[in-house]
């Protein structure tokens, strides 16, 4: 076994590899860009090497720097993770030429499966069924259009290189073919540097079912059953599961045999995935599946396979790359239960899944799965980390396992509803809505499901009065991140035996909300809200929703939905108002802790006048302009929101 490996990746997959390597006693070297200098994978590794600036072209795609880092640190092998250089055969050549081991397939295997058209021709020769279509070299528009007519509309134009849904166009009618082809070519050229395409029959109710395969360097190859990845948006996977719902013994046998046949056709070594398109319009049948492509690496969704087979695929990768045989034979690999993986992204589902950035001021995952289920979280970020615009905005993968599909689905919904993320827009509400969708729940899923239901899946209901009241409480100092704290200690002390009230302003989207929070002697509260919200009165704190306070904001969590409220700085508001006034008013209830000037003193703009203690913090009240003090609050006085603290005798002219 290797003593030390380098991980040529970042984020959750780098952390994932480190965990298994550490379990096996293998030391790890991380690489990082400028943006990742303090990243989680850097902190977890035994060593870390800086490889360049934040853009991937200057860091994570620089094979020469990565190989140099491995040699300099004494690493014996390089694990590519997924994405970046994981399926780049030239990088594999660089690694092996340097005398290092690439933890993955050979460059020849990657090249054989790297272009969709060539791969499909190879699979046809190996006896693996492929989608009816044109996979040839000629690219003239007249030829492609004629092939489309032969195949029969609708057809799918696909870039022959790359993936991720780029360079793909569905064409319903011959008149639309030319424009769709131009669009697919432009997109493919921009994404992959290759504008060549293939044309295939479009399957009416397509399911994306893939088979995990694994080979070693002794000619052995096995499958670890199938995963269903049909829940996709923009041709990108959202929730994956294993095994595939509705899978029949006949189809599983045919599909897994074809997958192993495909792996053996290219003498495959390491972890790989054979992706199939399945026509589910008449149920799952053994003669209605076709090869799409092979991913010659570990997949993002590999944890669901690990959960249902009891394997560690990263451990298998290390063992096979180190020259060992496959850890298990085919008969030893058994299915057990059902697993789901949900990809939690920083993105705005309601705005077409637009990627988001931000700082993760609050990040909390469930402590445990419901009874009878298991759960794991794969992440590469911590609270306080920033979501960078340079990389994929994935925050975490939430994986659950249950004894059957329904129990696993229940566990998924429960885990999503307990996940709390504040500081960036996230897709947890969308994922929970998808998990609860009637068709998805029934296992009646295809690649068009999200598109058909997108509006319903992404709509976010307006916050309730209860939610707004909770945000107002938090903004006023009464709300807390955890219900175990004493949220009233900061306000109740101000009032002693009488009610104290504080005005609070919130902003939700384009809406401004005014709230008045009152604390009663019995420790309960009243919140009066501006229209269109109804007053929320006398609620016990134990009913307060989960929430998080972060700079300038409050986030209230209701199940998997998070509502973000901007909270204007009361001191800034007070300064703004006071700049044009002859008096300074308290922006919040508090205690006049220290008075620094007296009646008759001349002061200058910005000079500290007094210290107001509020919300367990000290706030400096400064002069908004030059002037002379006519009146000032008494040190030790308890003041309410809006109380005059300072009056000026005159205002400087200028």
XYZ file of C-alpha atoms in Angstrom:
654
model
C 0.000 0.000 0.000
C 1.104 3.570 -0.617
C 2.671 5.468 2.270
C 1.646 8.873 0.891
C -0.671 10.108 -1.852
C -1.471 13.517 -3.301
C -5.086 14.507 -3.935
C -5.407 16.595 -7.092
C -8.728 18.108 -6.133
C -10.541 20.255 -3.586
C -13.777 20.469 -1.613
C -15.849 17.540 -0.440
C -14.213 14.894 -2.654
C -10.739 15.814 -1.385
C -12.015 15.538 2.203
C -13.728 12.248 1.334
C -10.493 10.717 0.007
C -8.515 11.956 3.013
C -10.906 10.234 5.440
C -10.492 6.824 3.816
C -6.744 7.224 3.311
C -6.297 8.144 6.966
C -8.311 5.052 7.970
C -5.872 2.983 5.914
C -2.791 4.644 7.397
C -1.943 6.528 4.197
C -0.662 10.103 4.538
C -2.211 12.768 2.297
C -0.906 15.839 0.489
C -3.450 18.504 -0.465
C -3.062 21.114 -3.173
C -4.754 24.488 -3.037
C -5.301 27.731 -4.899
C -5.311 31.254 -3.470
C -9.055 31.012 -2.771
C -8.607 27.721 -0.896
C -5.687 28.660 1.356
C -7.811 28.098 4.471
C -10.124 25.444 3.032
C -11.253 22.368 4.932
C -9.334 19.901 2.751
C -6.115 21.852 3.380
C -6.674 21.721 7.137
C -7.417 17.972 7.048
C -4.371 16.925 5.016
C -0.987 16.016 6.457
C 0.705 18.439 4.065
C -0.496 21.082 1.618
C 1.091 22.713 -1.420
C 0.030 25.990 -3.031
C -0.335 25.538 -6.796
C -1.547 28.882 -8.112
C -4.181 31.564 -8.382
C -7.901 30.999 -7.849
C -9.041 30.402 -11.472
C -8.924 26.656 -12.216
C -6.783 27.227 -15.303
C -4.063 28.593 -13.054
C -4.298 25.960 -10.329
C -6.393 22.783 -10.342
C -5.994 22.265 -14.099
C -2.217 22.743 -14.001
C -1.048 19.152 -14.263
C 2.601 20.189 -14.273
C 2.283 21.957 -10.912
C 0.381 19.049 -9.398
C 2.973 16.488 -10.509
C 5.754 18.748 -9.232
C 3.996 18.998 -5.850
C 3.738 15.213 -5.647
C 7.422 14.759 -6.406
C 8.482 17.494 -3.977
C 6.504 15.973 -1.088
C 7.436 12.364 -1.759
C 3.919 11.242 -2.694
C 3.833 7.943 -4.556
C 0.467 8.273 -6.233
C -2.108 10.883 -7.260
C -5.842 10.590 -6.667
C -7.741 12.849 -9.104
C -11.153 12.892 -7.380
C -13.772 13.867 -9.964
C -13.916 16.817 -12.326
C -10.804 18.873 -13.097
C -8.127 16.479 -14.447
C -9.805 13.204 -13.456
C -10.630 12.179 -17.040
C -7.718 13.843 -18.811
C -5.536 11.152 -20.423
C -2.681 13.617 -20.995
C -2.531 14.200 -17.238
C -2.394 10.442 -16.664
C 0.558 10.322 -19.054
C 2.249 13.133 -17.098
C 1.746 11.264 -13.831
C 3.088 7.940 -15.069
C 5.990 9.584 -16.928
C 7.074 11.082 -13.604
C 7.231 7.597 -12.074
C 4.038 8.099 -10.065
C 0.871 5.990 -9.926
C -2.414 7.409 -11.168
C -5.239 6.187 -8.914
C -7.648 5.451 -11.712
C -7.818 3.866 -15.159
C -5.132 3.926 -17.798
C -4.809 6.772 -20.279
C -5.817 4.328 -23.022
C -9.087 3.463 -21.250
C -9.902 7.127 -20.734
C -9.192 7.921 -24.375
C -11.346 5.004 -25.505
C -14.352 6.380 -23.633
C -13.534 10.084 -23.801
C -15.510 10.899 -26.953
C -19.142 9.817 -27.007
C -19.215 8.904 -30.692
C -16.058 6.769 -30.600
C -17.189 5.139 -27.343
C -20.521 4.167 -28.866
C -18.864 2.627 -31.888
C -16.629 0.647 -29.524
C -19.623 -0.505 -27.494
C -21.473 -1.602 -30.616
C -18.513 -3.847 -31.472
C -18.547 -5.244 -27.908
C -22.234 -6.135 -28.187
C -23.475 -3.426 -25.798
C -26.774 -1.834 -26.949
C -26.464 1.832 -27.968
C -29.103 4.491 -28.650
C -30.170 4.535 -32.318
C -28.378 7.456 -33.928
C -25.497 8.827 -35.949
C -22.070 8.631 -34.292
C -19.871 9.159 -37.334
C -17.025 11.560 -38.093
C -18.667 13.537 -40.914
C -20.206 16.764 -39.599
C -21.770 18.455 -42.636
C -25.161 19.933 -41.784
C -26.841 18.268 -44.797
C -25.637 14.852 -43.644
C -26.601 15.421 -40.018
C -30.062 16.663 -41.009
C -30.624 13.632 -43.239
C -29.532 11.297 -40.427
C -31.994 13.024 -38.119
C -34.802 12.319 -40.606
C -33.728 8.668 -40.829
C -33.688 8.323 -37.036
C -37.072 10.009 -36.717
C -38.039 13.095 -34.709
C -37.717 14.071 -31.932
C -33.930 13.789 -31.914
C -31.226 14.885 -29.515
C -28.126 16.732 -30.697
C -25.244 16.088 -28.280
C -21.678 17.355 -28.078
C -19.340 14.428 -28.584
C -16.972 15.740 -25.904
C -17.585 16.721 -22.297
C -20.761 16.388 -20.256
C -22.869 18.228 -17.712
C -25.645 18.859 -20.228
C -23.605 21.341 -22.272
C -23.919 21.233 -26.061
C -27.265 19.400 -25.984
C -30.428 20.332 -27.872
C -33.734 18.506 -28.263
C -35.241 19.003 -31.720
C -38.923 18.339 -32.336
C -39.225 19.282 -36.028
C -36.935 19.299 -39.100
C -37.417 23.055 -39.515
C -35.725 23.635 -36.140
C -32.712 21.409 -36.771
C -30.337 23.978 -38.274
C -30.760 26.528 -35.479
C -30.480 23.874 -32.758
C -27.333 22.465 -34.351
C -25.703 25.914 -34.445
C -26.533 26.476 -30.768
C -25.208 23.074 -29.702
C -21.993 23.608 -31.645
C -21.373 27.056 -30.169
C -21.931 25.772 -26.646
C -19.757 22.689 -27.185
C -16.936 24.761 -28.660
C -17.007 27.166 -25.722
C -17.177 24.405 -23.098
C -14.920 21.710 -24.551
C -13.016 23.267 -27.454
C -14.695 20.733 -29.773
C -17.852 21.573 -31.751
C -18.449 18.113 -33.218
C -21.755 16.468 -32.359
C -23.710 13.257 -32.648
C -27.417 12.855 -33.311
C -29.580 10.346 -31.440
C -33.169 9.287 -31.118
C -34.845 11.208 -28.299
C -36.425 8.826 -25.814
C -39.924 9.980 -24.806
C -39.806 9.007 -21.118
C -36.095 8.635 -20.440
C -34.635 7.322 -17.213
C -30.975 7.742 -16.456
C -29.806 4.522 -14.822
C -26.113 3.846 -14.389
C -24.107 0.853 -13.224
C -21.068 1.098 -10.961
C -18.276 -1.086 -12.299
C -14.841 -1.851 -10.897
C -11.870 -3.551 -12.507
C -8.364 -4.494 -11.461
C -5.070 -5.113 -13.270
C -5.601 -8.891 -13.323
C -8.483 -8.893 -15.807
C -11.225 -8.999 -13.181
C -14.295 -6.758 -13.427
C -17.443 -6.624 -11.307
C -20.528 -4.459 -10.954
C -21.907 -2.985 -7.738
C -25.480 -2.755 -9.033
C -27.249 0.313 -10.351
C -28.097 3.880 -9.392
C -31.002 5.949 -10.683
C -29.993 9.512 -11.538
C -33.118 10.575 -13.430
C -33.928 13.534 -11.157
C -32.073 16.191 -13.120
C -32.279 19.895 -13.815
C -30.521 21.292 -16.886
C -29.173 17.749 -17.503
C -27.425 17.822 -14.113
C -28.202 15.363 -11.334
C -29.982 16.556 -8.194
C -31.072 13.503 -6.181
C -29.659 10.050 -6.866
C -30.737 6.736 -5.431
C -29.767 3.080 -5.317
C -31.148 0.729 -6.323
C -33.308 2.073 -9.160
C -37.027 2.126 -8.272
C -39.082 -0.407 -10.208
C -36.013 -2.317 -11.362
C -36.900 -5.784 -12.649
C -34.623 -8.819 -12.276
C -34.496 -9.206 -16.067
C -33.427 -5.608 -16.704
C -30.908 -5.633 -13.853
C -29.312 -8.799 -15.224
C -29.150 -7.456 -18.774
C -27.884 -4.040 -17.728
C -25.204 -5.191 -15.266
C -23.937 -7.829 -17.705
C -23.677 -5.165 -20.417
C -21.830 -2.857 -18.025
C -19.243 -5.478 -17.103
C -18.882 -6.363 -20.777
C -18.194 -2.679 -21.523
C -15.533 -2.475 -18.799
C -13.791 -5.610 -19.999
C -13.832 -4.364 -23.592
C -11.316 -1.680 -22.638
C -9.428 -3.684 -19.955
C -10.706 -1.257 -17.364
C -9.002 -0.841 -13.993
C -10.424 1.198 -11.107
C -13.828 2.753 -10.455
C -16.033 3.577 -13.413
C -19.660 4.125 -14.280
C -21.545 2.897 -17.339
C -24.465 5.249 -17.983
C -27.566 3.978 -19.744
C -30.677 5.696 -21.047
C -33.799 3.643 -20.405
C -37.159 4.045 -22.131
C -39.683 3.890 -19.282
C -42.740 4.727 -21.377
C -43.953 1.119 -21.067
C -42.256 0.197 -17.796
C -38.721 -1.094 -17.359
C -37.982 -3.758 -19.966
C -34.794 -5.642 -20.684
C -34.776 -4.625 -24.368
C -35.331 -0.885 -23.793
C -31.983 0.354 -22.471
C -29.008 1.774 -24.341
C -25.437 2.796 -23.582
C -24.922 6.563 -23.281
C -21.370 7.015 -22.028
C -18.800 5.856 -19.528
C -17.419 8.031 -16.737
C -13.886 6.842 -16.172
C -13.649 8.038 -12.569
C -15.392 8.008 -9.226
C -18.854 9.591 -9.467
C -20.255 12.341 -7.250
C -23.076 9.955 -6.299
C -20.859 7.009 -5.357
C -21.940 7.120 -1.651
C -25.376 5.631 -2.421
C -23.664 2.588 -3.901
C -21.428 2.324 -0.849
C -24.473 2.470 1.427
C -26.372 -0.347 -0.287
C -23.358 -2.623 -0.827
C -21.386 -1.982 2.372
C -18.239 -1.048 0.470
C -15.738 1.807 0.493
C -15.028 2.574 -3.148
C -12.142 4.916 -2.355
C -10.465 2.097 -0.424
C -11.002 -0.153 -3.446
C -9.396 2.504 -5.648
C -6.311 2.684 -3.472
C -5.958 -1.092 -3.227
C -6.352 -1.713 -6.955
C -3.972 1.133 -7.851
C -1.428 -0.326 -5.405
C -1.513 -3.609 -7.333
C -3.999 -5.641 -5.327
C -6.869 -7.695 -6.716
C -10.493 -6.639 -6.277
C -11.470 -6.929 -2.594
C -14.639 -8.903 -3.446
C -15.889 -11.260 -6.106
C -19.216 -10.676 -7.828
C -21.050 -13.218 -5.665
C -19.828 -11.487 -2.508
C -21.367 -8.137 -3.458
C -24.943 -8.012 -2.183
C -27.651 -5.337 -2.158
C -29.069 -4.192 1.179
C -31.770 -1.558 1.680
C -32.161 1.713 -0.199
C -30.153 4.953 -0.267
C -30.634 8.528 -1.484
C -28.156 11.327 -2.046
C -29.262 14.978 -2.232
C -26.830 17.578 -3.536
C -27.046 20.755 -1.489
C -25.982 23.722 -3.595
C -25.606 27.450 -3.104
C -28.110 28.359 -5.785
C -31.441 30.121 -6.263
C -33.884 27.489 -7.505
C -36.622 30.098 -7.998
C -34.355 31.984 -10.422
C -33.594 29.093 -12.722
C -31.077 27.504 -10.334
C -28.777 30.502 -10.619
C -25.530 29.794 -8.718
C -25.066 31.856 -5.560
C -22.103 32.980 -3.496
C -21.753 34.203 0.064
C -20.254 33.344 3.425
C -21.692 30.409 5.364
C -22.288 32.298 8.587
C -24.420 29.461 9.960
C -24.063 25.818 8.929
C -25.752 23.013 10.820
C -26.574 19.487 9.676
C -28.756 16.944 11.510
C -27.054 15.128 14.353
C -28.495 11.743 13.378
C -30.940 10.032 11.040
C -34.367 8.860 12.260
C -34.487 5.522 14.030
C -33.875 2.637 11.673
C -31.986 4.768 9.142
C -28.380 5.887 8.773
C -27.003 9.134 7.414
C -23.731 10.657 6.355
C -22.757 14.148 5.286
C -20.048 14.680 2.690
C -18.855 18.287 2.730
C -15.772 20.364 2.165
C -16.889 23.510 3.971
C -17.358 24.717 7.539
C -19.262 27.556 9.132
C -17.482 30.776 8.210
C -16.232 29.516 4.831
C -17.045 31.442 1.672
C -18.737 30.024 -1.426
C -16.329 31.123 -4.124
C -17.384 32.156 -7.639
C -14.392 30.224 -8.976
C -15.701 26.706 -8.267
C -18.772 24.513 -8.223
C -21.181 25.887 -5.572
C -21.836 22.527 -3.889
C -22.046 22.862 -0.118
C -22.623 19.231 0.828
C -24.050 15.867 -0.133
C -26.638 14.478 2.257
C -26.848 10.679 2.045
C -29.385 8.512 3.863
C -29.985 4.763 3.979
C -33.078 2.859 5.081
C -34.375 -0.688 5.047
C -36.540 0.128 1.998
C -37.218 3.035 -0.355
C -39.975 4.610 1.726
C -38.008 4.612 4.960
C -34.996 6.064 3.147
C -37.197 8.727 1.540
C -38.685 9.620 4.933
C -35.171 9.926 6.354
C -34.163 12.191 3.457
C -37.095 14.524 4.058
C -36.396 14.607 7.780
C -32.701 15.358 7.292
C -33.381 18.164 4.800
C -35.902 19.737 7.171
C -33.255 19.845 9.920
C -30.479 21.310 7.770
C -29.747 24.967 8.536
C -27.641 27.163 6.245
C -27.488 30.954 6.433
C -25.349 33.409 4.513
C -26.121 32.217 0.993
C -29.201 31.226 -0.950
C -29.453 27.414 -0.957
C -31.615 24.739 -2.592
C -32.747 22.753 0.472
C -36.398 23.800 0.061
C -36.343 22.656 -3.572
C -34.773 19.317 -2.637
C -37.398 18.745 0.062
C -40.195 19.620 -2.366
C -38.769 17.186 -4.919
C -38.471 14.417 -2.322
C -42.137 15.002 -1.418
C -43.363 15.193 -5.030
C -46.063 12.577 -5.682
C -44.400 11.146 -8.794
C -40.940 11.083 -7.263
C -42.271 9.524 -4.056
C -43.923 6.797 -6.099
C -40.693 6.097 -7.990
C -42.297 7.295 -11.233
C -39.342 9.462 -12.158
C -37.798 10.420 -15.495
C -35.361 13.092 -16.623
C -38.186 15.498 -17.464
C -39.896 15.383 -14.059
C -38.244 18.487 -12.614
C -38.846 20.469 -15.789
C -42.547 19.589 -15.778
C -42.979 20.482 -12.099
C -40.355 23.210 -11.808
C -42.708 26.051 -10.906
C -44.360 24.079 -8.107
C -41.031 22.706 -6.862
C -39.313 26.084 -6.690
C -42.077 28.381 -5.435
C -41.424 29.728 -1.951
C -44.518 30.807 -0.003
C -44.300 34.228 1.653
C -43.245 34.174 5.301
C -46.019 33.816 7.829
C -46.642 36.292 10.606
C -45.041 33.823 13.004
C -41.888 33.781 10.862
C -41.704 37.566 10.626
C -42.300 37.844 14.375
C -39.425 35.437 15.034
C -37.165 37.525 12.786
C -38.237 40.695 14.619
C -37.454 39.051 17.966
C -34.024 38.041 16.739
C -33.337 41.493 15.310
C -34.361 43.084 18.610
C -32.011 40.861 20.578
C -34.668 38.397 21.727
C -34.046 35.792 19.021
C -31.195 33.352 19.378
C -29.609 30.606 17.345
C -30.547 27.896 19.800
C -33.557 27.643 22.044
C -31.364 26.543 24.969
C -30.064 30.104 25.389
C -31.871 32.717 27.478
C -33.132 35.129 24.801
C -34.838 37.480 27.222
C -31.909 38.232 29.460
C -30.852 41.195 27.321
C -34.280 42.848 27.240
C -36.056 41.821 30.405
C -33.470 43.587 32.546
C -34.290 46.900 30.978
C -37.896 46.874 32.090
C -37.689 45.557 35.641
C -41.422 45.476 36.452
C -42.927 47.320 33.490
C -43.246 46.675 29.768
C -40.452 47.829 27.470
C -40.991 48.172 23.722
C -38.608 48.382 20.839
C -39.221 49.250 17.230
C -37.504 47.025 14.679
C -37.286 47.329 10.921
C -36.807 44.319 8.618
C -36.505 43.891 4.885
C -37.586 40.698 3.131
C -36.918 40.828 -0.591
C -38.394 44.143 -1.713
C -40.673 44.417 1.292
C -40.045 46.701 4.276
C -41.563 45.507 7.546
C -41.988 47.483 10.776
C -42.345 45.576 14.046
C -42.809 46.654 17.652
C -41.564 44.137 20.208
C -42.827 44.314 23.802
C -41.602 42.218 26.705
C -43.996 41.447 29.550
C -42.983 40.884 33.173
C -44.016 37.212 32.909
C -41.325 36.583 30.308
C -43.670 36.379 27.328
C -43.655 38.723 24.383
C -45.901 40.652 22.064
C -45.028 41.547 18.487
C -47.057 44.055 16.499
C -46.379 43.898 12.755
C -47.129 46.300 9.938
C -49.488 45.243 7.120
C -49.991 42.795 5.498
C -49.000 40.712 8.525
C -51.347 40.235 11.443
C -50.285 40.984 14.982
C -48.628 38.090 16.753
C -49.225 38.316 20.464
C -48.232 36.557 23.677
C -46.298 33.606 22.290
C -44.203 31.417 24.487
C -40.556 31.343 23.412
C -40.592 27.561 23.043
C -42.762 28.022 19.942
C -40.154 30.240 18.276
C -38.845 28.760 15.003
C -35.196 27.903 14.551
C -33.194 30.938 13.518
C -29.712 32.340 13.042
C -28.383 35.857 13.365
C -25.543 36.941 11.106
C -24.122 40.349 10.148
C -26.982 42.574 9.089
C -29.412 39.672 8.736
C -31.639 37.149 10.439
C -32.528 33.783 8.881
C -35.577 31.872 10.114
C -35.811 28.170 9.274
C -39.176 26.522 8.654
C -38.540 22.909 7.738
C -36.205 22.935 4.745
C -37.152 26.512 3.825
C -35.060 29.446 5.004
C -36.325 33.020 5.102
C -33.692 35.746 5.052
C -34.416 39.157 6.539
C -32.094 42.127 6.235
C -31.869 44.135 9.461
C -30.928 47.814 8.996
C -28.272 48.959 11.449
C -30.193 50.993 14.089
C -27.101 53.022 14.935
C -26.579 53.940 11.285
C -30.241 54.935 11.046
C -29.902 57.001 14.193
C -26.781 58.735 12.893
C -28.490 59.495 9.595
C -31.512 61.024 11.329
C -29.430 62.904 13.854
C -27.232 64.497 11.207
C -30.114 66.792 10.310
C -31.505 67.198 13.835
C -30.743 69.041 17.075
C -31.120 65.863 19.119
C -29.846 62.294 19.349
C -32.307 59.510 20.246
C -31.669 55.991 21.535
C -31.836 53.552 18.615
C -32.813 50.727 21.009
C -33.641 50.153 24.676
C -30.536 50.140 26.839
C -28.469 51.310 29.768
C -26.426 54.516 29.603
C -23.176 52.919 30.689
C -20.781 55.863 30.389
C -21.152 59.587 29.624
C -18.023 61.244 28.217
C -19.121 64.871 27.850
C -21.207 67.331 29.891
C -23.682 70.170 29.444
C -22.080 73.163 27.751
C -19.215 71.184 26.179
C -18.363 71.952 22.550
C -18.045 68.755 20.505
C -16.961 67.885 16.970
C -18.481 65.509 14.440
C -17.604 61.894 15.248
C -16.590 62.585 18.853
C -17.802 59.853 21.296
C -20.505 61.241 23.566
C -21.724 58.234 25.561
C -21.772 54.435 25.700
C -25.145 52.686 25.442
C -25.243 49.048 26.587
C -27.863 47.070 24.647
C -28.268 43.498 23.423
C -25.322 42.502 25.686
C -23.049 44.790 23.670
C -21.663 48.293 24.126
C -22.524 50.821 21.411
C -20.735 54.144 21.086
C -23.015 57.106 20.415
C -21.016 59.739 18.568
C -21.751 63.356 17.632
C -23.389 63.514 14.186
C -22.107 67.059 13.658
C -20.243 69.847 15.435
C -22.178 71.548 18.219
C -22.608 72.427 21.891
C -24.267 70.068 24.354
C -27.474 71.496 25.851
C -28.676 68.307 27.578
C -27.302 64.770 27.919
C -28.605 61.584 29.525
C -27.566 60.663 33.048
C -25.027 57.885 33.460
C -26.733 54.707 34.717
C -30.137 55.666 33.312
C -32.336 52.996 31.717
C -33.721 54.352 28.434
C -36.340 53.143 25.967
C -36.251 53.028 22.192
C -36.520 56.639 20.924
C -35.560 58.350 24.201
C -33.652 61.612 23.657
C -30.058 61.024 24.763
C -28.451 64.298 23.665
C -29.798 67.747 22.797
C -27.625 70.342 21.054
C -27.813 74.049 21.851
C -26.682 75.019 18.393
C -25.456 73.342 15.203
C -22.260 74.443 13.528
C -22.701 76.272 10.252
C -20.774 75.105 7.230
